[in-house]
Coordinates of C-alpha atoms in Angstrom, one line a residue:
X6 CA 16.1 5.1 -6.7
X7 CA 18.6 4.6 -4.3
X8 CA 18.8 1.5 -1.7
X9 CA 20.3 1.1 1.3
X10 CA 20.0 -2.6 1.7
X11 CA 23.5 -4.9 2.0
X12 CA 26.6 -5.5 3.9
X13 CA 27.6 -2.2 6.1
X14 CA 30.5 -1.0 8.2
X15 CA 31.1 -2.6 11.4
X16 CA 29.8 -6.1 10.4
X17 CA 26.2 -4.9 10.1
X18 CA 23.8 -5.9 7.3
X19 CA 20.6 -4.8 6.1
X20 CA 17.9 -6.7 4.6
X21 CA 14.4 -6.1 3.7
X22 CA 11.7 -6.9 7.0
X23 CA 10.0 -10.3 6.1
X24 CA 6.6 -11.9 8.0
X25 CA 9.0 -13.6 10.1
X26 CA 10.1 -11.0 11.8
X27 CA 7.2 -10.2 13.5
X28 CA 8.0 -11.3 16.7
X29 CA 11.3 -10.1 16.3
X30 CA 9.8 -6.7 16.2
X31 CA 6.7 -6.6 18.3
X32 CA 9.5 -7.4 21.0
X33 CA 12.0 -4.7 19.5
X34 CA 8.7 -2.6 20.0
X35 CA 7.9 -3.2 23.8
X36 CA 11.6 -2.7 24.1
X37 CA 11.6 0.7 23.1
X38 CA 8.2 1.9 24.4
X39 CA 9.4 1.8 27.9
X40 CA 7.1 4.6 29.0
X41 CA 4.3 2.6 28.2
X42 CA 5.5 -0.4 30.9
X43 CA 5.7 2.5 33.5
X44 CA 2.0 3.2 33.1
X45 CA 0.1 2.6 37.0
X46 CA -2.2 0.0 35.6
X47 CA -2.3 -3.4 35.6
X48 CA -0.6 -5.6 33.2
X49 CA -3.1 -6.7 31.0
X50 CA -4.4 -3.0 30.1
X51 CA -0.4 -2.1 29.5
X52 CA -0.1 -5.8 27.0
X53 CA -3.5 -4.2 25.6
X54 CA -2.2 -0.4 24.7
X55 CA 1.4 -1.5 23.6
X56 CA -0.5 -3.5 20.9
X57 CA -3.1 -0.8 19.9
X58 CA 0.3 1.5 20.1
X59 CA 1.9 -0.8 17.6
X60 CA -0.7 -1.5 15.6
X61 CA -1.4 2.6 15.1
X62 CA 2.5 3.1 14.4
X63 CA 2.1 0.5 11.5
X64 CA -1.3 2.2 10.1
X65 CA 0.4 5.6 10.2
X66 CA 3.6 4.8 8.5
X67 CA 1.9 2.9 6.2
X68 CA -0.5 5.8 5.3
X69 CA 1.6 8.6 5.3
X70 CA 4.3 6.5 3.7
X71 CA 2.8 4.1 1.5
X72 CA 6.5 3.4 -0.4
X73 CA 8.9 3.3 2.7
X74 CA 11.2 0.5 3.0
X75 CA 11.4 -1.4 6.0
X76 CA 14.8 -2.9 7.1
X77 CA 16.0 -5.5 9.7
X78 CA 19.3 -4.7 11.0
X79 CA 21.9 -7.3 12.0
X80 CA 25.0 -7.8 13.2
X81 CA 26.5 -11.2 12.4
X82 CA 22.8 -13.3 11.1
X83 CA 21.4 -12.1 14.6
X84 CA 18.6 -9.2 14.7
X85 CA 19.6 -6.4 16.5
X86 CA 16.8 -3.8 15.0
X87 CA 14.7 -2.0 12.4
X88 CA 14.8 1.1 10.1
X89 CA 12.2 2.4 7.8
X90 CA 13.1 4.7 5.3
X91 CA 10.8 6.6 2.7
X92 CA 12.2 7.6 -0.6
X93 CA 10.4 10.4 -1.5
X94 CA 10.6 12.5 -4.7
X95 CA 12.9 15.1 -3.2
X96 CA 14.0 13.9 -0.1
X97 CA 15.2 10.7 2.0
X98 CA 13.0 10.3 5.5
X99 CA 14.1 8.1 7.9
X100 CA 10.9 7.3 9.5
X101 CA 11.7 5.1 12.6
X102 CA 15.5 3.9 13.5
X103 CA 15.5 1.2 16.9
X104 CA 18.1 -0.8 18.7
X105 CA 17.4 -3.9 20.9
X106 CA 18.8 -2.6 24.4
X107 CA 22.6 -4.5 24.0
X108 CA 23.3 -3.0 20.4
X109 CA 22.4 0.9 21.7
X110 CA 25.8 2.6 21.9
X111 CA 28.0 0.7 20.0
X112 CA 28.1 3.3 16.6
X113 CA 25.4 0.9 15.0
X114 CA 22.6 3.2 14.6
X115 CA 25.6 5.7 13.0
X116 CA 26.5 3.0 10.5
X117 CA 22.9 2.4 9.9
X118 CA 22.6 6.6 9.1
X119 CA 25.8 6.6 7.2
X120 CA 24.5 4.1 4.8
X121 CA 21.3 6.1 4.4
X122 CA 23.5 9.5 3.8
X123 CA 25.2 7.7 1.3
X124 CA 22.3 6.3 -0.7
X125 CA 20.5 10.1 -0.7
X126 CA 24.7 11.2 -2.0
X127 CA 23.8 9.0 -5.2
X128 CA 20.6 10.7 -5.7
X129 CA 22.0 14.0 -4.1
X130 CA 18.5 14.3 -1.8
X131 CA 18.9 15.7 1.5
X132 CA 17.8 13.0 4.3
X133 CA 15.2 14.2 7.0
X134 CA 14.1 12.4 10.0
X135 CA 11.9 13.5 13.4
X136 CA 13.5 14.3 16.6
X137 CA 11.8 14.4 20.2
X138 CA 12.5 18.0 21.5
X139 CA 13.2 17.0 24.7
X140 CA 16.0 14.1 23.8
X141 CA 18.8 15.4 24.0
X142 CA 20.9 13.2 23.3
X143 CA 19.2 12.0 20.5
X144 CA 20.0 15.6 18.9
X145 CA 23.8 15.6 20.0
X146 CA 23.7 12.5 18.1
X147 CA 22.4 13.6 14.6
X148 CA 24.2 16.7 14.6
X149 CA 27.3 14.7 15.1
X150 CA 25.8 12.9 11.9
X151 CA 25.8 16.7 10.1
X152 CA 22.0 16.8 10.8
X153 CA 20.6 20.2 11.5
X154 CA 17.8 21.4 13.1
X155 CA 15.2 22.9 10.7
X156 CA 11.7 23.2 12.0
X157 CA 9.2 22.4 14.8
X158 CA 6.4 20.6 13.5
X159 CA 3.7 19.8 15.5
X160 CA 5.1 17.7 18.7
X161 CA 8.6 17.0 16.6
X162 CA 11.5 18.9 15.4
X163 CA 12.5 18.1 12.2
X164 CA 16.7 17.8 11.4
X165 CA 17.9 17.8 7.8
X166 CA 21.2 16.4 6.2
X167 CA 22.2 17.8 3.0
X168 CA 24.2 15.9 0.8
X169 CA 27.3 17.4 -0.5
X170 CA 28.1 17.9 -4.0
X171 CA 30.7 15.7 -5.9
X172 CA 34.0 17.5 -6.3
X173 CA 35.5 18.1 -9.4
X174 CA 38.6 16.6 -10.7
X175 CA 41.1 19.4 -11.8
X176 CA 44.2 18.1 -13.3

């Protein structure tokens, strides 16, 4: 099986989550579900359904992906965010890919996909991953990655990278 793990581009390194990163990502969490902190309600119910929110994400990756990988990204010993990846039988799926707010935009989520795309190359298995339909952004971005859109399911659309084949040396 492939890995994605280890020193990337752009001074960025991967290493496998550990219990100590808990805070790191309940914060990396709250961080991301700002639609949740714009809720009319008062603070205490919003502290209450960001946990029962997190606490549901970690069920549901870990039932529908009982062998994914989860990652902490950094950038120079300090966490800047998280990526879970599931190594199926025939395909990579990049379950969840966050930034903390000051490493969004720098090319760091690319380096992260890159290294992904490169680990499915060895195994030649195309690398899928979820996509809001209304983020646009977020689909300019994976198509500049050579992800294409393949199918709505449910809620999601779901994009598809296909590894290309190794070319033959001709002498």
């Amino acid at each position: 099986m492939a890995d994605v793990g280890g020193h990337l581009n752009g001074g960025l390194h991967l290493r496998p989550s550990r219990d100590s990163d808990k805070l790191f990502l309940e914060t990396l969490y709250r961080e991301v579900r700002q639609d949740l902190q714009l809720i009319v309600a008062d603070q205490e119910f919003i502290e209450t359904l960001l946990e029962m929110q997190l606490n549901a994400q970690s069920i549901g990756y870990g039932s529908a992906y009982p062998n994914a990988l989860y990652y902490i990204v950094e950038k120079q010993g300090e966490r800047i965010g998280r990526v879970t990846v599931d190594f199926g039988a025939n395909e990579v799926h990049v379950i969840d890919l966050a930034l903390i707010r000051t490493a969004r935009n720098r090319g760091y989520g690319a380096v992260v996909l890159k290294a992904v795309q490169s680990a499915a190359t060895q195994v030649m298995a195309p690398v899928s991953l979820s996509v809001d339909p209304l983020n646009p952004g977020a689909k300019l971005f994976y198509r500049r990655l050579g992800f294409r859109f393949e199918a709505l399911v449910g809620a999601v659309e779901r994009w598809v990278w296909h590894p290309h084949a190794p070319q033959l040396k001709t002498s």
